[in-house]
Amino acid sequence: MGNFLVSFELRSDHDYAERYKSLTEQIKAKPTEYHWDETTSFAAIETPETIHELASRLYLDTKVNSQKDILLVIDPATSHCIALGPIRYEVLLSTNFKIYEKK
């Protein structure tokens, strides 16, 4: 069972609510065992998935748009992350985390 941190920024536009709902539903969906999402745009998740499986599910099974939304999945145990979307400060992100992939 892995523990992951998910942070996201969804651009506020005409379909924001739909994208937000689809992402938060996937954060809470199986195989997620436990989640904490009390603060805005953040969730702590326990799941049997790998970081790649989790990031894929949160991206491919939602309406998140990598052209305008940012999705960051972090494995705090290894300091690895997957960053999706228009990351402006990749150099700053990479000073703290090894970026597996950026799309």
Coordinates of C-alpha atoms in Angstrom, one line a residue:
M1 CA 0.0 0.0 0.0
G2 CA 1.5 3.3 -1.0
N3 CA 0.8 6.8 0.3
F4 CA 0.7 9.7 -2.2
L5 CA 0.1 13.4 -2.2
V6 CA -2.0 14.9 -5.0
S7 CA -2.1 18.6 -5.8
F8 CA -4.0 20.2 -8.6
E9 CA -4.9 23.5 -10.1
L10 CA -7.9 23.6 -12.5
R11 CA -8.4 26.6 -14.6
S12 CA -11.6 28.4 -13.8
D13 CA -13.6 28.5 -17.0
H14 CA -16.9 27.2 -18.4
D15 CA -16.4 23.5 -17.6
Y16 CA -14.4 23.9 -14.3
A17 CA -17.1 22.3 -12.1
E18 CA -17.3 19.2 -14.4
R19 CA -13.5 18.7 -14.4
Y20 CA -13.3 19.3 -10.6
K21 CA -16.1 16.8 -9.9
S22 CA -14.6 14.1 -12.2
L23 CA -11.2 14.5 -10.5
T24 CA -12.5 14.4 -6.9
E25 CA -14.6 11.4 -7.7
Q26 CA -11.5 9.5 -8.9
I27 CA -9.5 10.6 -5.9
K28 CA -12.1 8.9 -3.7
A29 CA -12.7 5.9 -6.0
K30 CA -11.4 2.4 -5.6
P31 CA -8.7 1.2 -5.4
T32 CA -8.1 4.2 -3.1
E33 CA -8.3 2.9 0.4
Y34 CA -8.2 6.2 2.4
H35 CA -8.1 9.8 1.4
W36 CA -7.8 13.2 3.1
D37 CA -8.9 16.2 1.1
E38 CA -9.9 18.8 3.7
T39 CA -7.9 21.6 2.1
T40 CA -8.4 23.1 -1.3
S41 CA -6.8 21.4 -4.3
F42 CA -4.9 18.8 -2.3
A43 CA -5.4 15.2 -1.3
A44 CA -3.4 12.6 0.7
I45 CA -4.2 9.1 -0.6
E46 CA -3.5 5.5 0.4
T47 CA -3.8 3.1 -2.5
P48 CA -2.2 -0.2 -3.7
E49 CA -1.5 1.5 -7.1
T50 CA 1.9 2.7 -8.2
I51 CA 2.5 6.4 -8.7
H52 CA 2.2 5.8 -12.5
E53 CA -1.1 3.9 -12.1
L54 CA -2.5 6.6 -9.8
A55 CA -1.5 9.5 -12.0
S56 CA -2.9 7.7 -15.1
R57 CA -6.2 7.0 -13.4
L58 CA -6.5 10.6 -12.1
Y59 CA -5.7 11.9 -15.6
L60 CA -7.2 9.4 -18.0
D61 CA -10.4 8.6 -16.1
T62 CA -11.3 12.3 -15.4
K63 CA -11.9 15.4 -17.5
V64 CA -8.7 17.0 -16.4
N65 CA -7.2 18.9 -19.4
S66 CA -3.4 18.9 -19.5
Q67 CA -3.5 22.0 -21.8
K68 CA -4.9 24.2 -19.0
D69 CA -4.9 22.2 -15.7
I70 CA -2.1 21.1 -13.5
L71 CA -2.0 17.7 -11.8
L72 CA 0.9 16.8 -9.5
V73 CA 1.2 13.3 -7.9
I74 CA 4.0 12.9 -5.3
D75 CA 5.4 9.8 -3.6
P76 CA 6.8 11.3 -0.4
A77 CA 8.7 8.1 0.4
T78 CA 10.9 8.4 -2.6
S79 CA 10.6 12.1 -3.5
H80 CA 9.4 11.2 -7.0
C81 CA 6.6 13.0 -8.7
I82 CA 4.6 13.0 -11.9
A83 CA 3.7 16.5 -13.2
L84 CA 1.0 16.9 -15.8
G85 CA -0.1 20.2 -17.4
P86 CA 1.5 23.6 -18.0
I87 CA 4.2 23.6 -15.2
R88 CA 5.8 27.0 -15.3
Y89 CA 8.5 26.4 -12.7
E90 CA 9.8 22.9 -13.5
V91 CA 13.3 23.8 -12.3
L92 CA 12.0 24.7 -8.8
L93 CA 9.9 21.6 -8.7
S94 CA 12.9 19.4 -9.7
T95 CA 15.0 20.9 -6.8
N96 CA 12.7 19.0 -4.4
F97 CA 11.5 16.1 -6.4
K98 CA 12.7 13.7 -9.1
I99 CA 10.2 14.2 -11.9
Y100 CA 9.3 10.8 -13.5
E101 CA 7.5 12.5 -16.3
K102 CA 6.1 15.8 -17.4
K103 CA 3.3 16.0 -20.0

